[in-house]
Amino acid sequence: MSDDPMQTPRATKGRAPDVFMPGGWVPMREYREDEKVDFVIVGTGAGGGTLACKLAEAGFSVVAMDAGPYWRPLEDFASDESHQSKLYWTDDRIVDGLNPLQLGSNNSGKSVGGSTVHFAMVSLRFRPEWFKSRSKLGYGFDWPLDWREMWAYYREVEDALAISGPVNYPWGPPRPRYPYRAHQLNAAALALAEGCEAMGIPWTETPIATLSAPRGRARPCVYRGFCVLGCSTNAKQSALVTWIPRAIAAGAEIRDLAMVGRVEVDRSDRATGVHYHRNGNWRFQRARNVVVAGYAIETPRLLLNSASDRFPEGLANSSGLVGKYITVQSNQAVWGTSDKEIRSYKSPPSLALTEHWNYEDEGKDFHGGYCYMSQGPEPQLWANTLLSGRGLWGDALVSEMQNYNHVVGLKMVGEMLPQERNAVTLADETDQYGLPIPCVTYSWCDNDRAMIDHALGFMGQALRATDARDIWEQTDDTCHLNGGARMGDDPRTSVVDADCRSWDIPNLWICDGSVFPTVGGVNPSLTIQAIACRTGDRIAAMARRGEL
Amino acid sequence: MTERYSGYDVMSKRNGPSWNDKTRQVVDDRLATPRGPRFFSETEYRTVESLADRIVPQPHRVDPIPVADLVDARLLAGGQDGFRHLGMPPPGEAWRRALAALDAEAQAAHGANFRHLSSPDRDGLLHCMHEGRLDHPAWQGMSSQLVFTQLVAKDIVFAYYAHPTAWSEIGWGGPASPRGYVRTGYDRRDPWEAAEVKDGDAAAAIRKNRRVR
Amino acid sequence: MRGRTAAIAVSGLFAAAVLGGLAARGRRRPPARRTRRDHAARQLDWGAATLAGSVLFDSAIEHYRGSFEHLGMYVPLAVASASMATSLSGGRCPGQLRTGTSVAAMLAGVAGLGFHVYDISKRTGGWSWQNLFYAAPVGAPGALSLAGLIGLAAQQLRSGDWPSDQQSGRALAALASAGILGDVAEVWLLHFRGAFHNPAMYLPVTVPPAASLALAGIAVGAGRPTLQTTRGWLWATAATGLAGVGFHAWGVHRMMGGWRNWSQNLLDGPPLPAPPSYTGLAIAGLASLRMMEDRHD
Ligand SMILES: Cc1cc2nc3c(=O)[nH]c(=O)nc-3n(C[C@H](O)[C@H](O)[C@H](O)COP(=O)(O)OP(=O)(O)OC[C@H]3O[C@@H](n4cnc5c(N)ncnc54)[C@H](O)[C@@H]3O)c2cc1C
Ligand code: SF4
């Protein structure tokens, strides 16, 4: 049998890989397929991995499946950009619209641990008003959640991930001190700070999910800077090394290389389990509850692919909103060349940031907010940025690449507005499992463009205030996917309720980035995990009251 | 071009603490990529070479980076980017179509296949392609601009910067695990990083770069 | 490799200082009967030497990390080695040389303090936690001054310029108490930076403050705690300093790549040579107690 984790499942025979030891194993409980487990969870990323842990720790029987492999970062991860593309979801997908998205490396992962295995670890809280952006700020949609409750769940996640952050956070209502201290700033972060000080706005060290001191069996960050290509030291507090080991210890089973193709629903409109593909065969796992947590493209796709006689438009889709209102974030940048050596390949890429324009509403000609942070592209990514963003190739490219060590940049994460036309639908073509592939349509709106203009202008000024020269704008990038199965108070205008329970099928839940009604101006993973923690607690409470 | 990181060879770190076994294996495999076409046909392969020659020129290099072989290997392995535009076929098929279309364009404009054109003529066609101004039927509905930035030029650039020779050229620290970096502020360099030629003093940089392990 | 050369050079300095100092000491036979004063002086020598040794290695590592960007960064290495050598040689070292090195150490420490304060104030963010954590440590050069002061005290005591009496004892106790407190501040800062991730990290911010407090009590003549109790706390502090080296060695092992990745982890991991500064100061504190007892002589 091959020991390639991309070919042969590792979590079998009552054991799962020990992520902290090359070649190591930990014991894992296994469930029979004909045994009705309390929960089967589709996807083990920020949403699914977290919820698997919470539910298992609450005493439920849990099987969590992921289409991706089960890595042991210490032995499986190379310091190599090309090779590490094995972490991305690169199955066939079609993009369309006026501003087609670039997916793959940019958006979603396919691993036990999901996209958190290769995310950049930036761990920010929503601005409280964003949970009620329609009523408080006049745009987007209200969430059915209260920020004060979320504040407590953010804390739970920050503790679970031992977030390294500043001693005092400059924006928003007071928050408790981050569990770990901030990392030493690299040159790229210092340039951000200099720019902010010149512009007279506050900046801070980015709260980030990588260790600044040892923790359990995980070792602290060595500042190798390959974070978005997978962390080979386990300093990165991904779901793979945090929630999932906890879930297994609490009795959950993880099934790797298990692609779910369909959620089965019976005559009484209750989900009965999932059809999944593993080891070359289609199989069926029975379950009392099904949680879909495949992220903003795969979650709607699975719900649409599970259409049946009783639900011809797909599951949980009586509102017609499954796959609608997907929302990415603007990720434009300004770049320049410094006389100083920056060498931004060292350290996690975004060690400093400013949330000024998330919290300041004066002087904006657009809705929503954005933050911006320092950057640290590795060579291939940088060369491709010069090609696609600046149009360089040939001698111009090769010689500009010589300035690599002097490049300094600022990149925004901005709130795009949710629009119904931005959607995931099914294409006619099928993938390697024979399942219809998703088509992702995306177009920016005027508000999106106004914010991008504002951000590019402001970041440009900030960068000019440092010694950077040759400043140029990268105008085309987006990042992070959210929405597609949004939560709300009203079954007619949302797919799930505040507890991530679908309105249509009471034992079908959706718990990942797709439940976001709006995206806010910060990276989403902390909020996804906080929602998953809340959902876990709510489910446990409902079970105690017999409401499941 | 004067070398900015004279004497620096990222491979000198191969056996040091900056490389783990997995990295050694991956880079060794890449350096051992077989030469010659395997995914492409012989003529397609020559066209890819003549493309790479314009997109990442390396005229003075004694031991050039085998860009075409690396592109070929990736396509052979079925490498995908995870998305394609509506109307675009999967990467392998799109590559073949693009190469054929380039030949068709070259024939139409200059009466010869792309790989036989002079460098300026090839550059001229590539400029048009980059700007989306090529629309011969041979493109079969694909946007030449998208094919350029998101497929052909992109794959070539990725292949070039996947090679240690290119890493050394730009003074990148290279693979870094288990050892990462200690000195990360402005103008700070760890002894295991490339030293830049400063004030024209190549000898000083070479001395430091020879000590990189 | 440069790191290795530097390591060898610093170890060489250390060895030369130790051997030189001890050789000088051993050249003449000790006096037939030692007085308490001699004992106290000798103890102060040991304290000063330990402290200087800690400074030597700590500044070597930190300044190596700083790539010895300017010549001034070599100063603490030179001065700390000299101060270690003269302290170890005890009474055998010519008085003027001894005074000279001690004063040099005191001045170098003050100058270092000035440099470090300047370094922080000119950085982006100024007096922020970030710079307190990661810029040149504010308090560290103070240890060199303390080594100088203690060395000077040893010499004055031995030469009789300074009486070994209650008053001198108290003064010295005050000095050691303040020194320990300064050290505690530094350790607290760095262990806070490490988020006190290991419970053992609380040890050096609990035991030494108790010793410092006890010494302060002695210094002001509060009558409490007893010399005996204070001595206990001081021994515990000295032991904490030594144990710290062990803990920190374990800490280096816990970093990615462990000891094999020493070129990173000796710099980024917990500083091996720092904890014995507690030991040096505690020994000086013990010497002060001995002086207090002189009346019983
Ligand atoms: C390069 C990059 C950098 C990022 N940086 C940050 C950052 O700094 N901060 C931040 O907050 N966020 C960041 N993100 C975003 C963040 O990673 C995601 O928002 C988050 O992980 C999404 O969580 P999720 O649970 O919704 O989905 P994921 O974490 O993507 O998990 C989904 C999982 O479901 C599995 N799956 C999907 N469909 C199926 C199926 N049918 N059957 C079985 N399994 C399935 C997938 O394999 C995947 O493992 C980044 C993302 C990327 C790509
Ligand atoms: S910089 Fe830190 S978090 Fe990022 S990959 Fe390296 S060790 Fe992991």
Short mmCIF file of C-alpha atoms in Angstrom, two decimals, chain A residues 262-429:
data_model
loop_
_atom_site.label_atom_id
_atom_site.label_comp_id
_atom_site.label_asym_id
_atom_site.label_seq_id
_atom_site.Cartn_x
_atom_site.Cartn_y
_atom_site.Cartn_z
CA ARG A 262 -24.43 13.92 -1.74
CA VAL A 263 -26.44 14.42 1.42
CA GLU A 264 -29.32 11.94 1.61
CA VAL A 265 -32.71 13.14 2.80
CA ASP A 266 -35.64 10.83 3.55
CA ARG A 267 -39.35 11.12 2.90
CA SER A 268 -39.89 12.99 6.14
CA ASP A 269 -37.45 15.65 5.00
CA ARG A 270 -34.74 14.68 7.43
CA ALA A 271 -31.13 14.09 6.47
CA THR A 272 -30.12 10.46 6.99
CA GLY A 273 -26.44 10.52 6.16
CA VAL A 274 -23.94 11.19 3.38
CA HIS A 275 -22.68 9.42 0.30
CA TYR A 276 -18.94 9.72 0.13
CA HIS A 277 -16.08 8.53 -2.04
CA ARG A 278 -13.10 6.90 -0.35
CA ASN A 279 -10.57 4.32 -1.47
CA GLY A 280 -12.11 4.19 -4.92
CA ASN A 281 -15.68 3.43 -3.83
CA TRP A 282 -18.84 5.28 -3.09
CA ARG A 283 -19.97 4.58 0.46
CA PHE A 284 -22.70 5.71 2.82
CA GLN A 285 -22.42 6.90 6.41
CA ARG A 286 -25.60 7.05 8.45
CA ALA A 287 -26.09 9.98 10.79
CA ARG A 288 -28.69 11.67 12.95
CA ASN A 289 -27.40 15.08 11.88
CA VAL A 290 -25.39 16.29 8.92
CA VAL A 291 -23.19 19.39 9.07
CA VAL A 292 -21.91 20.84 5.81
CA ALA A 293 -18.68 22.80 6.25
CA GLY A 294 -16.98 22.75 2.87
CA TYR A 295 -16.51 26.53 2.53
CA ALA A 296 -18.29 29.03 0.33
CA ILE A 297 -17.98 27.16 -2.97
CA GLU A 298 -18.14 23.51 -1.95
CA THR A 299 -20.94 23.96 0.57
CA PRO A 300 -23.44 25.39 -1.94
CA ARG A 301 -22.20 22.94 -4.53
CA LEU A 302 -22.90 19.98 -2.28
CA LEU A 303 -26.34 21.31 -1.35
CA LEU A 304 -27.16 21.86 -5.03
CA ASN A 305 -25.72 18.48 -6.00
CA SER A 306 -27.95 16.83 -3.38
CA ALA A 307 -31.13 17.89 -5.17
CA SER A 308 -33.88 15.24 -5.05
CA ASP A 309 -37.52 14.87 -5.98
CA ARG A 310 -38.63 16.62 -2.86
CA PHE A 311 -35.93 19.28 -3.15
CA PRO A 312 -35.42 19.79 -6.86
CA GLU A 313 -33.59 23.10 -6.34
CA GLY A 314 -31.15 21.56 -3.92
CA LEU A 315 -31.22 21.11 -0.18
CA ALA A 316 -32.11 23.91 2.23
CA ASN A 317 -32.90 26.10 -0.71
CA SER A 318 -36.52 27.15 -0.23
CA SER A 319 -35.29 30.74 -0.09
CA GLY A 320 -33.51 30.25 -3.40
CA LEU A 321 -30.41 31.69 -1.78
CA VAL A 322 -28.12 28.67 -1.70
CA GLY A 323 -25.04 29.71 -3.63
CA LYS A 324 -26.13 33.34 -3.75
CA TYR A 325 -24.47 36.36 -2.18
CA ILE A 326 -21.01 34.90 -2.14
CA THR A 327 -18.69 37.69 -1.16
CA VAL A 328 -14.92 37.90 -1.40
CA GLN A 329 -12.70 40.64 -0.07
CA SER A 330 -10.73 43.18 -2.02
CA ASN A 331 -7.04 42.45 -1.74
CA GLN A 332 -5.39 45.26 -3.69
CA ALA A 333 -1.89 46.41 -2.92
CA VAL A 334 0.66 49.10 -3.44
CA TRP A 335 4.25 48.06 -3.92
CA GLY A 336 7.52 49.92 -4.00
CA THR A 337 11.25 49.48 -3.83
CA SER A 338 13.21 50.54 -0.78
CA ASP A 339 16.87 51.50 -0.64
CA LYS A 340 17.07 49.34 2.43
CA GLU A 341 17.09 45.58 2.34
CA ILE A 342 13.62 44.46 3.35
CA ARG A 343 13.84 40.72 2.63
CA SER A 344 10.18 40.28 3.38
CA TYR A 345 10.44 36.53 2.82
CA LYS A 346 11.44 36.37 6.46
CA SER A 347 8.75 36.08 9.14
CA PRO A 348 5.02 35.59 8.72
CA PRO A 349 3.90 37.90 5.93
CA SER A 350 1.60 40.26 7.80
CA LEU A 351 3.12 41.15 11.15
CA ALA A 352 1.71 44.67 11.34
CA LEU A 353 -1.59 46.19 10.31
CA THR A 354 -3.91 49.10 10.67
CA GLU A 355 -7.65 48.81 11.11
CA HIS A 356 -8.05 52.57 11.02
CA TRP A 357 -10.43 52.54 8.07
CA ASN A 358 -12.53 49.82 9.63
CA TYR A 359 -13.34 51.98 12.62
CA GLU A 360 -13.23 55.48 11.11
CA ASP A 361 -16.39 56.37 9.15
CA GLU A 362 -15.62 60.04 8.48
CA GLY A 363 -14.34 60.95 5.05
CA LYS A 364 -15.46 57.80 3.24
CA ASP A 365 -17.43 57.88 0.00
CA PHE A 366 -18.30 54.22 0.30
CA HIS A 367 -19.88 51.72 2.68
CA GLY A 368 -17.88 49.27 4.70
CA GLY A 369 -14.29 49.22 5.85
CA TYR A 370 -10.90 47.85 5.17
CA CYS A 371 -7.68 47.12 6.97
CA TYR A 372 -4.27 46.88 5.40
CA MET A 373 -1.16 44.98 6.32
CA SER A 374 2.45 44.37 5.47
CA GLN A 375 3.30 41.67 2.95
CA GLY A 376 5.92 39.02 2.30
CA PRO A 377 5.58 37.24 -1.05
CA GLU A 378 7.88 34.34 -1.87
CA PRO A 379 9.64 34.45 -5.28
CA GLN A 380 7.16 32.62 -7.51
CA LEU A 381 4.24 34.56 -6.13
CA TRP A 382 6.16 37.80 -6.52
CA ALA A 383 7.20 37.06 -10.09
CA ASN A 384 3.62 36.25 -10.93
CA THR A 385 2.46 39.49 -9.28
CA LEU A 386 4.88 41.41 -11.49
CA LEU A 387 3.59 39.53 -14.51
CA SER A 388 -0.13 39.74 -13.88
CA GLY A 389 -0.30 42.96 -11.88
CA ARG A 390 2.39 45.01 -13.55
CA GLY A 391 2.53 43.38 -16.94
CA LEU A 392 6.25 42.61 -16.80
CA TRP A 393 7.86 39.79 -18.76
CA GLY A 394 11.11 39.21 -20.59
CA ASP A 395 14.17 41.20 -19.58
CA ALA A 396 11.97 43.67 -17.74
CA LEU A 397 10.73 40.92 -15.46
CA VAL A 398 14.05 39.20 -14.88
CA SER A 399 15.75 42.47 -14.03
CA GLU A 400 12.93 43.74 -11.82
CA MET A 401 13.13 40.46 -9.92
CA GLN A 402 16.64 41.50 -8.92
CA ASN A 403 15.00 44.04 -6.61
CA TYR A 404 13.16 41.26 -4.81
CA ASN A 405 14.96 41.81 -1.52
CA HIS A 406 14.11 45.51 -1.55
CA VAL A 407 10.40 45.20 -2.28
CA VAL A 408 7.98 46.57 0.26
CA GLY A 409 4.23 46.54 0.01
CA LEU A 410 0.93 47.20 1.71
CA LYS A 411 -2.13 45.11 1.01
CA MET A 412 -5.74 45.71 1.90
CA VAL A 413 -8.40 43.32 3.07
CA GLY A 414 -11.56 45.16 2.21
CA GLU A 415 -15.25 44.55 2.62
CA MET A 416 -17.01 43.91 -0.66
CA LEU A 417 -20.75 44.26 -0.62
CA PRO A 418 -22.92 41.17 -0.89
CA GLN A 419 -24.74 40.96 -4.23
CA GLU A 420 -27.22 38.36 -5.31
CA ARG A 421 -25.64 38.03 -8.75
CA ASN A 422 -22.38 36.85 -7.24
CA ALA A 423 -23.09 33.18 -7.05
CA VAL A 424 -22.06 29.55 -7.16
CA THR A 425 -24.01 27.46 -9.66
CA LEU A 426 -23.47 24.04 -11.17
CA ALA A 427 -21.75 23.67 -14.54
CA ASP A 428 -22.48 20.94 -17.06
CA GLU A 429 -19.05 19.39 -16.76
#
